[in-house]
PDB file of C-alpha atoms in Angstrom:
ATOM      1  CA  UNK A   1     170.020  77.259  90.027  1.00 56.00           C
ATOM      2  CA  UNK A   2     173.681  75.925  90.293  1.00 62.00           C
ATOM      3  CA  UNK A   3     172.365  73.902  93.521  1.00 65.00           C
ATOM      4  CA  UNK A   4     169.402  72.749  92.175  1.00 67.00           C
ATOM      5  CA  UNK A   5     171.265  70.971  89.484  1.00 68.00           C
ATOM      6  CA  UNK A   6     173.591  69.863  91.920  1.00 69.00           C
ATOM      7  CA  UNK A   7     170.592  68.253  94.277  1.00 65.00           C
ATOM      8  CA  UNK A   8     168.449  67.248  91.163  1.00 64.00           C
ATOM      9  CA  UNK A   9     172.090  65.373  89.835  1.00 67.00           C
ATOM     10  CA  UNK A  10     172.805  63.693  93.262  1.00 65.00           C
ATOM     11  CA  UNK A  11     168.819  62.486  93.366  1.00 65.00           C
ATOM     12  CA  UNK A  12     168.756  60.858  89.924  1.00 62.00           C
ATOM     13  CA  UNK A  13     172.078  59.179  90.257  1.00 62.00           C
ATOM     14  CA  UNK A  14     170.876  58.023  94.072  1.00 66.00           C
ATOM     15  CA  UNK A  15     168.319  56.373  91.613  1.00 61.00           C
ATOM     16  CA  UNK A  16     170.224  55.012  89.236  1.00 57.00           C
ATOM     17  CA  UNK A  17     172.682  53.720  91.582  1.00 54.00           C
ATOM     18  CA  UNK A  18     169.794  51.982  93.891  1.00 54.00           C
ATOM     19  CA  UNK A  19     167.400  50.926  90.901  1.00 52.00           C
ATOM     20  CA  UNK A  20     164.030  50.455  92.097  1.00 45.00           C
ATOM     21  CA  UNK A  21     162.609  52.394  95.460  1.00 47.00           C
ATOM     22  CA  UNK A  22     159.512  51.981  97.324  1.00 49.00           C
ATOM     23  CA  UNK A  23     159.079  54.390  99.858  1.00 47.00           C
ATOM     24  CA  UNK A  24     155.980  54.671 102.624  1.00 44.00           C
ATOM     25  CA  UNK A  25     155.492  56.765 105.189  1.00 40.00           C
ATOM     26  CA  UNK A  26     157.567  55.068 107.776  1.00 44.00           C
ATOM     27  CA  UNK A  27     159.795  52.634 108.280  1.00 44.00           C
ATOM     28  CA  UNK A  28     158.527  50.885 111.453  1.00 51.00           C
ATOM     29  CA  UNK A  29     161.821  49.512 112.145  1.00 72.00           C
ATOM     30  CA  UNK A  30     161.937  47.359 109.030  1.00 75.00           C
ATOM     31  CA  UNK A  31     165.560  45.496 107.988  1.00 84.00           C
ATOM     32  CA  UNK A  32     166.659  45.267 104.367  1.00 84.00           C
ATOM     33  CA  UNK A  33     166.145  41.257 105.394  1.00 85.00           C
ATOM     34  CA  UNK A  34     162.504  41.715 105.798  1.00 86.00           C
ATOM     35  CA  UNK A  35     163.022  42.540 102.179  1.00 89.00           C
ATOM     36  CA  UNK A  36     161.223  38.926 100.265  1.00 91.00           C
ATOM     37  CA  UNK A  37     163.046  39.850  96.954  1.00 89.00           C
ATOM     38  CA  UNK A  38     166.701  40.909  98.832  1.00 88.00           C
ATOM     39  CA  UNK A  39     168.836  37.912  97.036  1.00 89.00           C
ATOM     40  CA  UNK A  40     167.671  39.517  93.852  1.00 89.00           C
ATOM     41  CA  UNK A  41     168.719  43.316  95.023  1.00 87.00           C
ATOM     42  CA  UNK A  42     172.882  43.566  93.461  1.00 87.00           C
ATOM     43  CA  UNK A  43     173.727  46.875  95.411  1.00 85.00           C
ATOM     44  CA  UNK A  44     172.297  45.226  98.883  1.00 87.00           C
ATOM     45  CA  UNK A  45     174.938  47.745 100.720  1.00 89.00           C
ATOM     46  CA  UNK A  46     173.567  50.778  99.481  1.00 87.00           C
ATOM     47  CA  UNK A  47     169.658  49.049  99.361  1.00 86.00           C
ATOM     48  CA  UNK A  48     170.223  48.098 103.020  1.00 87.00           C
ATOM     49  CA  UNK A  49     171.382  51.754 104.198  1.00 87.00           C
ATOM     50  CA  UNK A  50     168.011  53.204 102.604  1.00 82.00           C
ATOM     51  CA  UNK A  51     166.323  50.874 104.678  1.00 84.00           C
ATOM     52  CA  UNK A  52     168.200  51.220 108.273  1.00 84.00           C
ATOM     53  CA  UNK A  53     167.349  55.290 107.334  1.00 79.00           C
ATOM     54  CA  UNK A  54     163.819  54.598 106.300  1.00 76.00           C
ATOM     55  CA  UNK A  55     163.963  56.180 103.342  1.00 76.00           C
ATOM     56  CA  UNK A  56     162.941  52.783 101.487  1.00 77.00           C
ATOM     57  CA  UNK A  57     160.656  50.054 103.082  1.00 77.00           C
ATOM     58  CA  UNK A  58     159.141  48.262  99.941  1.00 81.00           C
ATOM     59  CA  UNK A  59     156.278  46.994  98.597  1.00 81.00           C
ATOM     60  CA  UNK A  60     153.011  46.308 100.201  1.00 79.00           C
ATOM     61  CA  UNK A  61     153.509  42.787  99.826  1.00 87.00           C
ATOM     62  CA  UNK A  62     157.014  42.913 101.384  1.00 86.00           C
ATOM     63  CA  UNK A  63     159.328  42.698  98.206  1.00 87.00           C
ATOM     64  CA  UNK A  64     161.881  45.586  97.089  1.00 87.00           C
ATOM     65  CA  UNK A  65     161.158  44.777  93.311  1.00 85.00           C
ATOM     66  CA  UNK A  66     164.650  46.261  92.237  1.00 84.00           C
ATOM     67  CA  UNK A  67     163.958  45.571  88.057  1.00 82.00           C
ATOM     68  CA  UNK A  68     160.745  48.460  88.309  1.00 83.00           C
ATOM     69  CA  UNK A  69     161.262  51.734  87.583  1.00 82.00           C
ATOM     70  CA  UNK A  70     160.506  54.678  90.066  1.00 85.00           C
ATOM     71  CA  UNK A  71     157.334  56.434  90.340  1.00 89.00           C
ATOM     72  CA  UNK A  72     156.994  60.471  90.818  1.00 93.00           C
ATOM     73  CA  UNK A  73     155.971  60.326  94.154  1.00 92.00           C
ATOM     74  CA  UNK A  74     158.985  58.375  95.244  1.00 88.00           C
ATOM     75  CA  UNK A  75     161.181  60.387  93.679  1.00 90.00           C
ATOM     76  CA  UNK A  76     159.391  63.464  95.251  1.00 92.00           C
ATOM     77  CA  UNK A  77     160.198  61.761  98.498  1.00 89.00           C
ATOM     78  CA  UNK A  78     164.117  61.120  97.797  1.00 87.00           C
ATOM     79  CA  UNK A  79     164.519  64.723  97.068  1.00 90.00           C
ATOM     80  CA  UNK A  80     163.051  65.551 100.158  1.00 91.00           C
ATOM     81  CA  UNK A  81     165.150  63.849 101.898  1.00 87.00           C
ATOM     82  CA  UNK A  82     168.403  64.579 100.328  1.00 84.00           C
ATOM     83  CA  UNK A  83     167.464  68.463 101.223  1.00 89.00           C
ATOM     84  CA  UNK A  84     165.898  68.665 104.629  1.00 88.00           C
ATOM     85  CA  UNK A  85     166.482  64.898 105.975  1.00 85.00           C
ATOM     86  CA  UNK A  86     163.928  62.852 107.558  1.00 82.00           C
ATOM     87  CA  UNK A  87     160.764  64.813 107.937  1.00 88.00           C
ATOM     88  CA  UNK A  88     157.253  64.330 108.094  1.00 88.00           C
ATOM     89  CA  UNK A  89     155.030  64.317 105.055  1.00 89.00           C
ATOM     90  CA  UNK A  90     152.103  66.704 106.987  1.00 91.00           C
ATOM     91  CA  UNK A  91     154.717  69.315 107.586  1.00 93.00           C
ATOM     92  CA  UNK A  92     153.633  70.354 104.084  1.00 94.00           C
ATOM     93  CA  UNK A  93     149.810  69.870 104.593  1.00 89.00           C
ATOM     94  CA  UNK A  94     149.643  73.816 104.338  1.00 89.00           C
ATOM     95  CA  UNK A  95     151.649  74.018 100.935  1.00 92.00           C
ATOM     96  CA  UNK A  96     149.348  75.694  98.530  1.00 92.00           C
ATOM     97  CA  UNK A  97     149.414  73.893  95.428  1.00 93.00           C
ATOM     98  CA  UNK A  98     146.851  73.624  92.560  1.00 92.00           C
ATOM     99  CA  UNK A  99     147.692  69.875  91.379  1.00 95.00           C
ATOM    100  CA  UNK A 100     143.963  68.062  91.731  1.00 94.00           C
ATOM    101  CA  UNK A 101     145.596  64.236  91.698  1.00 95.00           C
ATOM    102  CA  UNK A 102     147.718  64.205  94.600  1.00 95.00           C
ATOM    103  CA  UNK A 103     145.439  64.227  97.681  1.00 93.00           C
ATOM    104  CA  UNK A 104     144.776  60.672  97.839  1.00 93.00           C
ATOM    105  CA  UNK A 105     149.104  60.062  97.194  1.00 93.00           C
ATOM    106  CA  UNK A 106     150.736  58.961  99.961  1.00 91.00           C
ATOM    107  CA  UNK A 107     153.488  61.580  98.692  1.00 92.00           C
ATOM    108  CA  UNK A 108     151.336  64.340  99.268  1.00 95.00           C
ATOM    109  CA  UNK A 109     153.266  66.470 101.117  1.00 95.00           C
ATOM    110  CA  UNK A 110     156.607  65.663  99.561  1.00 95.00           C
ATOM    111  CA  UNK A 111     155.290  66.883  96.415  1.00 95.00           C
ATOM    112  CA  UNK A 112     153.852  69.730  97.219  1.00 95.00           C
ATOM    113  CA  UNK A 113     157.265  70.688  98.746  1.00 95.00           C
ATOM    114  CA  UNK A 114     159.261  69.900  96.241  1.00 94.00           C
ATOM    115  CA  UNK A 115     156.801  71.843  93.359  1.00 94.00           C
ATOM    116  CA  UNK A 116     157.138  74.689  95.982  1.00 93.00           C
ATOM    117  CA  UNK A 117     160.801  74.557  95.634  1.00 93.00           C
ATOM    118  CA  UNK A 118     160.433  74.612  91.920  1.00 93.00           C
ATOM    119  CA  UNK A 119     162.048  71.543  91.776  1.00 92.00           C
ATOM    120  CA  UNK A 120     159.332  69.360  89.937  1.00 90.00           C
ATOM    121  CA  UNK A 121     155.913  70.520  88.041  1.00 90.00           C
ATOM    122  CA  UNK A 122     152.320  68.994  87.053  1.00 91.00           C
ATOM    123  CA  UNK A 123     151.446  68.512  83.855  1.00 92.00           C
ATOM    124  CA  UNK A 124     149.214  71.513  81.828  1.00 92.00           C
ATOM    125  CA  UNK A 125     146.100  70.107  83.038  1.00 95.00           C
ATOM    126  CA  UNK A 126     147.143  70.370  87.043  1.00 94.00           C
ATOM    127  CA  UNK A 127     147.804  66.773  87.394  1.00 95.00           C
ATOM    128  CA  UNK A 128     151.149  65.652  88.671  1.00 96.00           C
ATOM    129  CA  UNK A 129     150.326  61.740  88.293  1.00 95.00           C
ATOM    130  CA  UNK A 130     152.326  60.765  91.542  1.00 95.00           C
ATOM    131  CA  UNK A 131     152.414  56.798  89.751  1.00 92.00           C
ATOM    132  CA  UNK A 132     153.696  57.835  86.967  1.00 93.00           C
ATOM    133  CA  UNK A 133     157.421  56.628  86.100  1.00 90.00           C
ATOM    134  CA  UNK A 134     160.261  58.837  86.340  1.00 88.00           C
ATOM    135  CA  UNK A 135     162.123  59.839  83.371  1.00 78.00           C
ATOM    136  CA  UNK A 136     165.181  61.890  82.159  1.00 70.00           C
ATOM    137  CA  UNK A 137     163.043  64.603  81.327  1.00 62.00           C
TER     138      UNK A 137
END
């Protein structure tokens, strides 16, 4: 429990620290200057870093968007990586999980490892709602 609250600390001031974080799949070799919005990012070090690891890679439409908040499936994904590194999404695809929204989430398998961890939950109704913004709770 102790390093739980250690990991689930480090993760939410990661996001604090970073503001807003799109992550995808892969990186694909992108720059923090392929970034449309970077003049408008005020950590760029630490924005840029994320990047060159491909943890962040933005926005469909190219832009970081650094004044949004963070969705649930991104945040899945930053735990992730904080705990095992840079690893595939489908290495979860065998997770047994009974959340019904998250099969169509790029986050699938990030999700479904971090719920296995017992590091995030669904809602009563077996949802997890992977777009939904983070909060303290």
């Amino acid at each position: 429990m102790r390093n739980l609250k250690r990991v689930l600390s480090l993760a939410l001031a990661s996001v604090m620290l970073l503001g807003m974080m799109v992550v995808g799949a892969s990186a694909a070799d992108k720059t923090a200057a392929d970034l449309t919005d970077m003049d408008k990012v005020t950590n760029k070090e630490a924005v840029s870093l994320m990047v060159d690891l491909g943890i962040i890679v933005g926005k469909p439409d190219g832009s970081y968007a650094p004044t949004e908040g963070v969705d649930r499936a991104t945040m899945a994904k930053l735990i992730t990586y904080i705990m095992m590194g840079d690893v595939d999404a489908s290495i979860f695809d065998g997770t047994k999980t009974d959340l019904k929204d998250i099969d169509s989430s790029w986050a699938k398998g990030y999700i479904k490892f971090c719920e296995s961890q017992g590091i995030i939950a669904g809602y009563g109704d077996n949802t997890f709602k992977p777009d939904a913004t983070v909060t303290g709770v």
